[in-house]
PDB file of C-alpha atoms in Angstrom:
ATOM      1  CA  MET C   1     -23.354-174.731  -4.705  1.00 59.00           C
ATOM      2  CA  ILE C   2     -26.761-173.889  -6.460  1.00 63.00           C
ATOM      3  CA  ARG C   3     -25.541-175.701  -9.346  1.00 67.00           C
ATOM      4  CA  LEU C   4     -24.988-178.579  -8.109  1.00 65.00           C
ATOM      5  CA  LEU C   5     -28.003-178.925  -6.005  1.00 65.00           C
ATOM      6  CA  THR C   6     -29.497-178.080  -9.207  1.00 64.00           C
ATOM      7  CA  GLY C   7     -28.016-181.161 -10.763  1.00 63.00           C
ATOM      8  CA  LEU C   8     -29.673-183.387  -8.313  1.00 60.00           C
ATOM      9  CA  LEU C   9     -32.891-182.317  -8.753  1.00 61.00           C
ATOM     10  CA  THR C  10     -35.372-182.915 -11.726  1.00 63.00           C
ATOM     11  CA  GLU C  11     -36.345-180.213 -13.717  1.00 68.00           C
ATOM     12  CA  GLU C  12     -39.650-179.232 -11.805  1.00 66.00           C
ATOM     13  CA  TYR C  13     -37.604-178.761  -8.640  1.00 63.00           C
ATOM     14  CA  GLY C  14     -34.909-177.305 -10.044  1.00 70.00           C
ATOM     15  CA  ALA C  15     -37.185-174.721 -10.523  1.00 77.00           C
ATOM     16  CA  ARG C  16     -38.758-174.932  -7.333  1.00 77.00           C
ATOM     17  CA  LEU C  17     -35.175-174.319  -6.128  1.00 77.00           C
ATOM     18  CA  ARG C  18     -35.080-170.993  -8.076  1.00 81.00           C
ATOM     19  CA  THR C  19     -38.043-169.782  -7.017  1.00 85.00           C
ATOM     20  CA  PHE C  20     -37.114-170.596  -3.112  1.00 84.00           C
ATOM     21  CA  LEU C  21     -33.775-168.407  -3.770  1.00 86.00           C
ATOM     22  CA  ARG C  22     -36.064-165.524  -5.447  1.00 88.00           C
ATOM     23  CA  LEU C  23     -38.279-165.335  -2.576  1.00 90.00           C
ATOM     24  CA  GLU C  24     -35.803-165.734  -0.268  1.00 89.00           C
ATOM     25  CA  VAL C  25     -33.952-162.657  -1.667  1.00 91.00           C
ATOM     26  CA  LEU C  26     -37.394-160.737  -1.575  1.00 93.00           C
ATOM     27  CA  SER C  27     -37.733-161.979   2.019  1.00 91.00           C
ATOM     28  CA  ALA C  28     -34.356-160.693   3.444  1.00 89.00           C
ATOM     29  CA  ALA C  29     -34.835-157.047   1.782  1.00 91.00           C
ATOM     30  CA  LEU C  30     -38.296-156.776   2.941  1.00 93.00           C
ATOM     31  CA  ALA C  31     -36.559-157.680   6.612  1.00 89.00           C
ATOM     32  CA  GLY C  32     -34.273-154.792   6.059  1.00 87.00           C
ATOM     33  CA  LEU C  33     -37.062-152.322   5.076  1.00 90.00           C
ATOM     34  CA  CYS C  34     -38.803-153.053   8.087  1.00 89.00           C
ATOM     35  CA  PHE C  35     -35.675-152.233  10.047  1.00 85.00           C
ATOM     36  CA  VAL C  36     -35.277-148.938   8.226  1.00 86.00           C
ATOM     37  CA  LEU C  37     -38.573-147.939   8.472  1.00 88.00           C
ATOM     38  CA  MET C  38     -38.754-148.541  12.545  1.00 83.00           C
ATOM     39  CA  VAL C  39     -35.894-145.242  12.003  1.00 82.00           C
ATOM     40  CA  PRO C  40     -38.963-142.851  11.428  1.00 85.00           C
ATOM     41  CA  THR C  41     -41.008-144.365  13.909  1.00 86.00           C
ATOM     42  CA  LEU C  42     -38.949-144.218  16.634  1.00 82.00           C
ATOM     43  CA  ASP C  43     -37.908-140.810  15.786  1.00 80.00           C
ATOM     44  CA  ALA C  44     -41.183-139.694  15.832  1.00 84.00           C
ATOM     45  CA  ALA C  45     -42.055-141.168  19.406  1.00 84.00           C
ATOM     46  CA  LEU C  46     -39.609-140.151  21.042  1.00 79.00           C
ATOM     47  CA  ARG C  47     -40.273-136.761  19.468  1.00 79.00           C
ATOM     48  CA  GLU C  48     -43.847-137.729  21.115  1.00 81.00           C
ATOM     49  CA  ASP C  49     -45.304-136.993  17.562  1.00 83.00           C
ATOM     50  CA  THR C  50     -48.106-139.562  17.685  1.00 86.00           C
ATOM     51  CA  VAL C  51     -49.646-138.919  14.333  1.00 89.00           C
ATOM     52  CA  GLU C  52     -46.645-139.306  12.659  1.00 88.00           C
ATOM     53  CA  ALA C  53     -45.504-142.212  14.633  1.00 87.00           C
ATOM     54  CA  ILE C  54     -48.702-143.998  13.965  1.00 91.00           C
ATOM     55  CA  ARG C  55     -48.559-143.469  10.174  1.00 92.00           C
ATOM     56  CA  TRP C  56     -44.479-144.571   9.577  1.00 90.00           C
ATOM     57  CA  LEU C  57     -45.853-147.460  12.282  1.00 90.00           C
ATOM     58  CA  ALA C  58     -48.838-148.554   9.834  1.00 93.00           C
ATOM     59  CA  THR C  59     -46.310-148.864   7.106  1.00 93.00           C
ATOM     60  CA  ALA C  60     -43.850-150.698   8.786  1.00 90.00           C
ATOM     61  CA  GLY C  61     -46.380-153.222   9.751  1.00 91.00           C
ATOM     62  CA  THR C  62     -48.093-153.770   5.961  1.00 94.00           C
ATOM     63  CA  VAL C  63     -44.259-154.628   4.680  1.00 93.00           C
ATOM     64  CA  ALA C  64     -44.023-156.857   7.780  1.00 91.00           C
ATOM     65  CA  ILE C  65     -47.050-158.777   6.914  1.00 94.00           C
ATOM     66  CA  VAL C  66     -46.124-159.200   3.635  1.00 94.00           C
ATOM     67  CA  TYR C  67     -42.399-160.027   4.898  1.00 92.00           C
ATOM     68  CA  ALA C  68     -44.215-162.960   6.935  1.00 91.00           C
ATOM     69  CA  VAL C  69     -46.307-164.214   3.892  1.00 93.00           C
ATOM     70  CA  VAL C  70     -43.347-164.399   1.318  1.00 92.00           C
ATOM     71  CA  GLY C  71     -41.150-165.841   4.501  1.00 87.00           C
ATOM     72  CA  TYR C  72     -43.562-168.404   5.045  1.00 88.00           C
ATOM     73  CA  ARG C  73     -43.505-169.388   1.361  1.00 88.00           C
ATOM     74  CA  SER C  74     -40.129-169.493   1.070  1.00 86.00           C
ATOM     75  CA  LYS C  75     -39.437-171.292   4.163  1.00 83.00           C
ATOM     76  CA  ALA C  76     -42.193-173.961   3.225  1.00 84.00           C
ATOM     77  CA  LEU C  77     -40.602-173.991  -0.255  1.00 83.00           C
ATOM     78  CA  GLY C  78     -36.880-174.802   1.187  1.00 81.00           C
ATOM     79  CA  TYR C  79     -37.766-177.814   3.168  1.00 81.00           C
ATOM     80  CA  GLU C  80     -39.779-179.417   0.218  1.00 80.00           C
ATOM     81  CA  VAL C  81     -36.712-179.079  -1.812  1.00 78.00           C
ATOM     82  CA  GLY C  82     -34.523-179.979   0.825  1.00 76.00           C
ATOM     83  CA  SER C  83     -36.630-183.075   1.490  1.00 77.00           C
ATOM     84  CA  THR C  84     -36.455-183.792  -2.577  1.00 76.00           C
ATOM     85  CA  VAL C  85     -32.571-183.460  -2.468  1.00 74.00           C
ATOM     86  CA  SER C  86     -32.540-186.047   0.479  1.00 74.00           C
ATOM     87  CA  ARG C  87     -34.589-188.651  -1.308  1.00 74.00           C
ATOM     88  CA  GLY C  88     -32.657-187.878  -4.780  1.00 73.00           C
ATOM     89  CA  LEU C  89     -29.367-188.894  -2.947  1.00 74.00           C
ATOM     90  CA  HIS C  90     -30.601-191.696  -1.151  1.00 74.00           C
ATOM     91  CA  ARG C  91     -31.662-193.395  -4.179  1.00 76.00           C
ATOM     92  CA  ARG C  92     -28.452-191.871  -6.076  1.00 75.00           C
ATOM     93  CA  ILE C  93     -26.564-193.858  -3.147  1.00 75.00           C
ATOM     94  CA  GLY C  94     -28.780-196.572  -3.195  1.00 77.00           C
ATOM     95  CA  ASP C  95     -28.205-197.270  -7.080  1.00 77.00           C
ATOM     96  CA  LYS C  96     -24.804-196.661  -6.898  1.00 78.00           C
ATOM     97  CA  VAL C  97     -24.181-199.640  -3.946  1.00 76.00           C
ATOM     98  CA  VAL C  98     -26.771-202.146  -5.561  1.00 74.00           C
ATOM     99  CA  ARG C  99     -23.937-202.342  -8.692  1.00 80.00           C
ATOM    100  CA  LEU C 100     -20.841-202.587  -6.386  1.00 74.00           C
ATOM    101  CA  PRO C 101     -18.689-206.069  -5.900  1.00 76.00           C
ATOM    102  CA  LEU C 102     -19.341-207.575  -2.504  1.00 68.00           C
ATOM    103  CA  GLY C 103     -15.769-207.343  -1.653  1.00 69.00           C
ATOM    104  CA  TRP C 104     -15.688-203.502  -1.842  1.00 69.00           C
ATOM    105  CA  PHE C 105     -17.705-203.426   1.284  1.00 67.00           C
ATOM    106  CA  ASP C 106     -14.537-204.817   3.314  1.00 63.00           C
ATOM    107  CA  GLY C 107     -12.137-202.256   5.323  1.00 57.00           C
ATOM    108  CA  PRO C 108     -13.005-198.783   5.976  1.00 59.00           C
ATOM    109  CA  ARG C 109     -15.473-198.325   3.274  1.00 64.00           C
ATOM    110  CA  THR C 110     -18.118-199.405   5.092  1.00 65.00           C
ATOM    111  CA  GLY C 111     -17.990-196.771   8.062  1.00 61.00           C
ATOM    112  CA  THR C 112     -17.449-194.271   5.185  1.00 65.00           C
ATOM    113  CA  LEU C 113     -20.630-195.108   3.181  1.00 70.00           C
ATOM    114  CA  ALA C 114     -22.434-194.784   6.500  1.00 67.00           C
ATOM    115  CA  GLN C 115     -21.360-191.788   7.221  1.00 65.00           C
ATOM    116  CA  LEU C 116     -22.176-190.343   3.902  1.00 69.00           C
ATOM    117  CA  ALA C 117     -25.891-191.823   3.779  1.00 69.00           C
ATOM    118  CA  THR C 118     -26.739-190.185   7.065  1.00 68.00           C
ATOM    119  CA  GLY C 119     -24.867-187.099   8.087  1.00 65.00           C
ATOM    120  CA  GLY C 120     -23.510-186.348   4.447  1.00 65.00           C
ATOM    121  CA  VAL C 121     -27.004-186.518   3.072  1.00 69.00           C
ATOM    122  CA  THR C 122     -28.534-184.363   5.963  1.00 71.00           C
ATOM    123  CA  ASP C 123     -26.063-181.317   5.381  1.00 67.00           C
ATOM    124  CA  VAL C 124     -26.755-181.318   1.795  1.00 70.00           C
ATOM    125  CA  MET C 125     -30.212-181.667   2.737  1.00 71.00           C
ATOM    126  CA  MET C 126     -30.060-178.374   4.892  1.00 71.00           C
ATOM    127  CA  VAL C 127     -28.507-176.385   2.183  1.00 71.00           C
ATOM    128  CA  PRO C 128     -31.476-175.247   1.207  1.00 70.00           C
ATOM    129  CA  ALA C 129     -33.585-174.905   4.573  1.00 68.00           C
ATOM    130  CA  SER C 130     -30.829-173.022   6.710  1.00 72.00           C
ATOM    131  CA  LEU C 131     -27.575-172.042   4.907  1.00 74.00           C
ATOM    132  CA  ALA C 132     -28.527-170.735   1.583  1.00 76.00           C
ATOM    133  CA  ARG C 133     -31.225-168.853   3.829  1.00 79.00           C
ATOM    134  CA  ALA C 134     -28.313-167.438   6.094  1.00 76.00           C
ATOM    135  CA  VAL C 135     -25.868-166.551   3.272  1.00 77.00           C
ATOM    136  CA  ILE C 136     -28.598-164.543   1.744  1.00 83.00           C
ATOM    137  CA  VAL C 137     -30.005-162.855   4.744  1.00 81.00           C
ATOM    138  CA  GLY C 138     -26.294-162.035   5.795  1.00 77.00           C
ATOM    139  CA  VAL C 139     -25.771-160.110   2.572  1.00 79.00           C
ATOM    140  CA  VAL C 140     -29.401-158.527   1.305  1.00 86.00           C
ATOM    141  CA  THR C 141     -30.419-157.582   5.001  1.00 84.00           C
ATOM    142  CA  PRO C 142     -27.431-155.515   5.547  1.00 81.00           C
ATOM    143  CA  SER C 143     -27.276-153.930   2.246  1.00 83.00           C
ATOM    144  CA  VAL C 144     -30.658-152.852   2.383  1.00 87.00           C
ATOM    145  CA  VAL C 145     -30.148-151.355   5.786  1.00 84.00           C
ATOM    146  CA  VAL C 146     -26.837-149.578   4.929  1.00 83.00           C
ATOM    147  CA  ALA C 147     -28.942-148.270   1.965  1.00 86.00           C
ATOM    148  CA  GLY C 148     -31.366-146.840   4.564  1.00 84.00           C
ATOM    149  CA  MET C 149     -28.765-145.483   6.596  1.00 81.00           C
ATOM    150  CA  PHE C 150     -27.185-143.445   3.710  1.00 84.00           C
ATOM    151  CA  LEU C 151     -30.763-141.962   3.409  1.00 83.00           C
ATOM    152  CA  PHE C 152     -30.683-140.672   6.867  1.00 79.00           C
ATOM    153  CA  ASP C 153     -27.205-139.651   7.103  1.00 77.00           C
ATOM    154  CA  TRP C 154     -24.301-140.352   4.445  1.00 80.00           C
ATOM    155  CA  ARG C 155     -21.906-140.312   7.510  1.00 81.00           C
ATOM    156  CA  LEU C 156     -23.347-143.173   9.357  1.00 78.00           C
ATOM    157  CA  GLY C 157     -23.980-144.949   6.238  1.00 79.00           C
ATOM    158  CA  LEU C 158     -19.792-144.449   5.411  1.00 84.00           C
ATOM    159  CA  ALA C 159     -19.117-145.426   8.984  1.00 80.00           C
ATOM    160  CA  ALA C 160     -21.213-148.849   8.691  1.00 77.00           C
ATOM    161  CA  VAL C 161     -19.447-149.687   5.330  1.00 81.00           C
ATOM    162  CA  ALA C 162     -15.930-148.939   6.392  1.00 81.00           C
ATOM    163  CA  THR C 163     -16.677-151.942   9.129  1.00 77.00           C
ATOM    164  CA  LEU C 164     -18.038-154.323   6.556  1.00 75.00           C
ATOM    165  CA  PRO C 165     -14.235-155.347   5.110  1.00 78.00           C
ATOM    166  CA  VAL C 166     -13.251-156.238   8.413  1.00 77.00           C
ATOM    167  CA  LEU C 167     -16.339-158.157   9.219  1.00 74.00           C
ATOM    168  CA  VAL C 168     -16.550-159.967   5.963  1.00 73.00           C
ATOM    169  CA  VAL C 169     -12.328-161.118   6.510  1.00 77.00           C
ATOM    170  CA  MET C 170     -13.230-162.187   9.964  1.00 75.00           C
ATOM    171  CA  ALA C 171     -15.822-164.393   8.660  1.00 71.00           C
ATOM    172  CA  ARG C 172     -14.062-166.086   6.319  1.00 73.00           C
ATOM    173  CA  THR C 173     -11.446-166.619   8.847  1.00 75.00           C
ATOM    174  CA  ALA C 174     -13.650-168.548  10.867  1.00 71.00           C
ATOM    175  CA  GLY C 175     -15.377-170.540   8.264  1.00 69.00           C
ATOM    176  CA  ALA C 176     -11.607-171.574   6.939  1.00 71.00           C
ATOM    177  CA  LEU C 177     -10.291-172.186  10.649  1.00 70.00           C
ATOM    178  CA  SER C 178     -13.401-174.882  10.894  1.00 69.00           C
ATOM    179  CA  LYS C 179     -13.476-176.374   7.818  1.00 69.00           C
ATOM    180  CA  ARG C 180      -9.956-177.795   8.403  1.00 68.00           C
ATOM    181  CA  ALA C 181     -11.037-179.036  11.905  1.00 67.00           C
ATOM    182  CA  ASN C 182     -14.413-180.430  10.122  1.00 69.00           C
ATOM    183  CA  ARG C 183     -12.237-182.191   7.860  1.00 69.00           C
ATOM    184  CA  ARG C 184     -10.481-184.034  10.677  1.00 68.00           C
ATOM    185  CA  THR C 185     -13.832-184.391  12.441  1.00 73.00           C
ATOM    186  CA  HIS C 186     -15.127-186.183   9.378  1.00 66.00           C
ATOM    187  CA  ALA C 187     -12.392-188.216   8.588  1.00 69.00           C
ATOM    188  CA  ALA C 188     -12.102-189.364  12.621  1.00 72.00           C
ATOM    189  CA  VAL C 189     -16.225-190.152  12.689  1.00 70.00           C
ATOM    190  CA  SER C 190     -15.962-192.468   9.450  1.00 66.00           C
ATOM    191  CA  GLU C 191     -13.106-193.921  10.880  1.00 68.00           C
ATOM    192  CA  ALA C 192     -14.870-194.502  14.283  1.00 72.00           C
ATOM    193  CA  ASN C 193     -18.114-196.217  12.563  1.00 68.00           C
ATOM    194  CA  ASP C 194     -15.552-198.313  10.679  1.00 68.00           C
ATOM    195  CA  ARG C 195     -14.264-199.765  13.967  1.00 71.00           C
ATOM    196  CA  ILE C 196     -17.868-200.193  15.452  1.00 69.00           C
ATOM    197  CA  MET C 197     -19.409-202.126  12.497  1.00 67.00           C
ATOM    198  CA  GLU C 198     -16.348-204.304  12.884  1.00 68.00           C
ATOM    199  CA  PHE C 199     -16.418-204.857  16.150  1.00 69.00           C
ATOM    200  CA  ALA C 200     -20.105-205.968  15.951  1.00 68.00           C
ATOM    201  CA  SER C 201     -19.289-208.212  13.006  1.00 66.00           C
ATOM    202  CA  ARG C 202     -16.780-209.960  14.956  1.00 69.00           C
ATOM    203  CA  GLN C 203     -18.358-210.285  18.182  1.00 68.00           C
ATOM    204  CA  PRO C 204     -18.573-214.627  17.786  1.00 69.00           C
ATOM    205  CA  VAL C 205     -14.877-214.626  17.535  1.00 65.00           C
ATOM    206  CA  LEU C 206     -14.229-211.803  20.168  1.00 64.00           C
ATOM    207  CA  ARG C 207     -16.340-213.816  22.647  1.00 68.00           C
ATOM    208  CA  ALA C 208     -14.947-217.080  21.963  1.00 65.00           C
ATOM    209  CA  PHE C 209     -11.436-215.646  22.870  1.00 62.00           C
ATOM    210  CA  GLY C 210     -12.866-213.713  26.224  1.00 64.00           C
ATOM    211  CA  ARG C 211     -12.317-210.441  24.163  1.00 59.00           C
ATOM    212  CA  SER C 212     -15.816-209.342  24.541  1.00 56.00           C
ATOM    213  CA  ILE C 213     -15.150-206.774  27.587  1.00 54.00           C
ATOM    214  CA  ASP C 214     -12.296-205.507  26.840  1.00 55.00           C
ATOM    215  CA  GLY C 215     -13.261-205.059  23.538  1.00 54.00           C
ATOM    216  CA  ASP C 216     -10.735-203.957  20.512  1.00 65.00           C
ATOM    217  CA  GLU C 217      -8.010-201.926  20.863  1.00 71.00           C
ATOM    218  CA  ARG C 218      -8.324-200.095  17.108  1.00 71.00           C
ATOM    219  CA  LEU C 219     -12.234-199.262  18.280  1.00 70.00           C
ATOM    220  CA  GLU C 220     -10.635-197.260  21.434  1.00 72.00           C
ATOM    221  CA  ARG C 221      -8.107-195.712  19.339  1.00 75.00           C
ATOM    222  CA  ALA C 222     -10.944-194.659  16.718  1.00 72.00           C
ATOM    223  CA  LEU C 223     -12.778-193.473  19.440  1.00 73.00           C
ATOM    224  CA  ILE C 224      -9.997-191.468  21.339  1.00 77.00           C
ATOM    225  CA  GLU C 225      -9.467-190.030  17.938  1.00 74.00           C
ATOM    226  CA  GLN C 226     -12.827-188.703  17.362  1.00 72.00           C
ATOM    227  CA  ARG C 227     -13.015-187.460  20.822  1.00 75.00           C
ATOM    228  CA  ASP C 228      -9.960-185.285  20.261  1.00 73.00           C
ATOM    229  CA  ALA C 229     -10.898-184.279  16.668  1.00 72.00           C
ATOM    230  CA  SER C 230     -14.155-183.031  18.545  1.00 71.00           C
ATOM    231  CA  ARG C 231     -12.135-181.139  21.029  1.00 71.00           C
ATOM    232  CA  SER C 232     -10.235-179.357  18.212  1.00 70.00           C
ATOM    233  CA  LEU C 233     -13.177-178.594  16.248  1.00 68.00           C
ATOM    234  CA  LEU C 234     -14.508-176.648  19.606  1.00 69.00           C
ATOM    235  CA  LEU C 235     -10.508-174.839  19.945  1.00 70.00           C
ATOM    236  CA  HIS C 236     -10.826-173.922  16.352  1.00 68.00           C
ATOM    237  CA  VAL C 237     -14.184-172.704  15.896  1.00 69.00           C
ATOM    238  CA  VAL C 238     -14.308-170.305  19.215  1.00 71.00           C
ATOM    239  CA  PRO C 239     -10.975-168.564  18.283  1.00 72.00           C
ATOM    240  CA  GLY C 240     -13.031-167.478  14.648  1.00 69.00           C
ATOM    241  CA  LEU C 241     -16.322-166.885  16.320  1.00 71.00           C
ATOM    242  CA  THR C 242     -14.396-164.518  19.245  1.00 76.00           C
ATOM    243  CA  GLY C 243     -12.554-162.706  16.234  1.00 75.00           C
ATOM    244  CA  VAL C 244     -16.091-162.053  14.485  1.00 73.00           C
ATOM    245  CA  MET C 245     -17.685-160.625  18.008  1.00 74.00           C
ATOM    246  CA  ALA C 246     -14.737-158.513  18.357  1.00 78.00           C
ATOM    247  CA  ALA C 247     -15.109-157.166  14.578  1.00 77.00           C
ATOM    248  CA  VAL C 248     -18.847-156.626  15.890  1.00 75.00           C
ATOM    249  CA  GLN C 249     -17.478-154.658  18.599  1.00 76.00           C
ATOM    250  CA  ILE C 250     -15.336-152.494  16.578  1.00 79.00           C
ATOM    251  CA  ALA C 251     -18.111-151.654  13.871  1.00 76.00           C
ATOM    252  CA  VAL C 252     -20.919-150.833  16.789  1.00 76.00           C
ATOM    253  CA  GLY C 253     -18.304-148.513  18.615  1.00 80.00           C
ATOM    254  CA  LEU C 254     -17.450-146.727  15.111  1.00 81.00           C
ATOM    255  CA  VAL C 255     -20.959-146.038  14.340  1.00 77.00           C
ATOM    256  CA  LEU C 256     -21.629-144.842  18.026  1.00 78.00           C
ATOM    257  CA  ILE C 257     -18.799-142.281  17.796  1.00 83.00           C
ATOM    258  CA  VAL C 258     -19.683-140.989  14.618  1.00 81.00           C
ATOM    259  CA  GLY C 259     -23.058-140.599  15.551  1.00 76.00           C
ATOM    260  CA  THR C 260     -22.700-139.334  19.127  1.00 79.00           C
ATOM    261  CA  ASN C 261     -20.126-136.558  17.288  1.00 82.00           C
ATOM    262  CA  LEU C 262     -23.523-135.817  14.668  1.00 77.00           C
ATOM    263  CA  ALA C 263     -25.813-135.885  17.801  1.00 75.00           C
ATOM    264  CA  LEU C 264     -23.366-133.176  19.708  1.00 77.00           C
ATOM    265  CA  GLY C 265     -22.818-131.235  16.808  1.00 75.00           C
ATOM    266  CA  GLY C 266     -26.599-130.706  16.098  1.00 71.00           C
ATOM    267  CA  ASP C 267     -26.554-132.467  12.677  1.00 73.00           C
ATOM    268  CA  VAL C 268     -28.926-135.505  13.905  1.00 71.00           C
ATOM    269  CA  SER C 269     -31.436-135.253  16.685  1.00 72.00           C
ATOM    270  CA  VAL C 270     -30.789-137.218  19.588  1.00 70.00           C
ATOM    271  CA  ALA C 271     -34.143-138.665  18.714  1.00 69.00           C
ATOM    272  CA  GLU C 272     -32.774-139.957  15.347  1.00 71.00           C
ATOM    273  CA  PHE C 273     -29.352-141.181  16.704  1.00 74.00           C
ATOM    274  CA  VAL C 274     -31.286-143.425  19.025  1.00 74.00           C
ATOM    275  CA  ALA C 275     -33.440-144.913  15.879  1.00 72.00           C
ATOM    276  CA  LEU C 276     -30.385-145.595  13.884  1.00 74.00           C
ATOM    277  CA  LEU C 277     -28.369-147.035  16.564  1.00 75.00           C
ATOM    278  CA  VAL C 278     -31.012-149.847  16.748  1.00 73.00           C
ATOM    279  CA  LEU C 279     -30.832-149.714  13.023  1.00 73.00           C
ATOM    280  CA  THR C 280     -27.108-150.438  13.281  1.00 74.00           C
ATOM    281  CA  VAL C 281     -27.510-153.221  15.497  1.00 72.00           C
ATOM    282  CA  ARG C 282     -30.270-154.817  12.941  1.00 68.00           C
ATOM    283  CA  PHE C 283     -27.311-154.147  10.635  1.00 68.00           C
ATOM    284  CA  ILE C 284     -24.787-156.394  12.514  1.00 70.00           C
ATOM    285  CA  GLU C 285     -27.054-159.201  13.559  1.00 67.00           C
ATOM    286  CA  PRO C 286     -27.611-160.923  10.227  1.00 68.00           C
ATOM    287  CA  ILE C 287     -23.609-160.859   9.696  1.00 66.00           C
ATOM    288  CA  VAL C 288     -22.990-162.446  12.968  1.00 65.00           C
ATOM    289  CA  LEU C 289     -25.618-165.402  12.186  1.00 65.00           C
ATOM    290  CA  ALA C 290     -23.981-166.194   9.233  1.00 62.00           C
ATOM    291  CA  ALA C 291     -20.602-166.173  10.792  1.00 58.00           C
ATOM    292  CA  GLU C 292     -21.976-168.458  13.430  1.00 57.00           C
ATOM    293  CA  LEU C 293     -23.383-170.660  10.785  1.00 60.00           C
ATOM    294  CA  LEU C 294     -19.928-170.913   8.980  1.00 55.00           C
ATOM    295  CA  GLY C 295     -18.190-172.065  12.384  1.00 50.00           C
ATOM    296  CA  SER C 296     -20.612-174.417  13.118  1.00 51.00           C
TER     297      SER C 296
END
């Protein structure tokens, strides 16, 4: 994906894309570090150790400020690169279209071209600004959080790692299910665009034969197929996301069971256990967001 994007950019913007990716990795790592630092902060606060809580909170606040600066710069650069990708794709499409013979635009190709120039370009444009960021955050942030959990208690860290295969499998399954439905939806939208353009271009003939109200049967069938494809997409996405949420509940439950046993055995203080539960939620959230994006 990154290589394809780089091929669409000039050397200058290719370098900016690589800079954007580095900043996103750093931003995601800083976000994970902020979450990890909340464990000693909450632990000290729950133990009513004000001095230690303020010290840890100041450290977390400093990291958060750095994270905000890096995150702002990476997001701005991501949107800049995305806009450049959009302009580059539209120029390439335009350069190609003007060299095509007029006969090429007959039939279903017109709607496909319209879909490519609008929705297709928009989807590619959003890769740097949204998709790449979600993937990086979904991988880097949980990795930093898990590393922090190992520092506090290796058993909780091991419990979190044990849930990763289930979460990854369910996320990939959700993505595969939605991908199949997306292909059908894309084809249905292209066909509907073809029929709409055809219906508009043939208005003089349709009106001459009194068909301006009833319309075109092929257009109606295309619109029905588009509606059915959209429903099919929803039916394919929901089970995948439901599976991801079930895996999330299993992951949280496993960490909760391990943490409760450790707290009852005296290996982990109650205050630290509560803080680690908060960290567990932060470990799960980026993975869920990435899975939702895969299912969209």
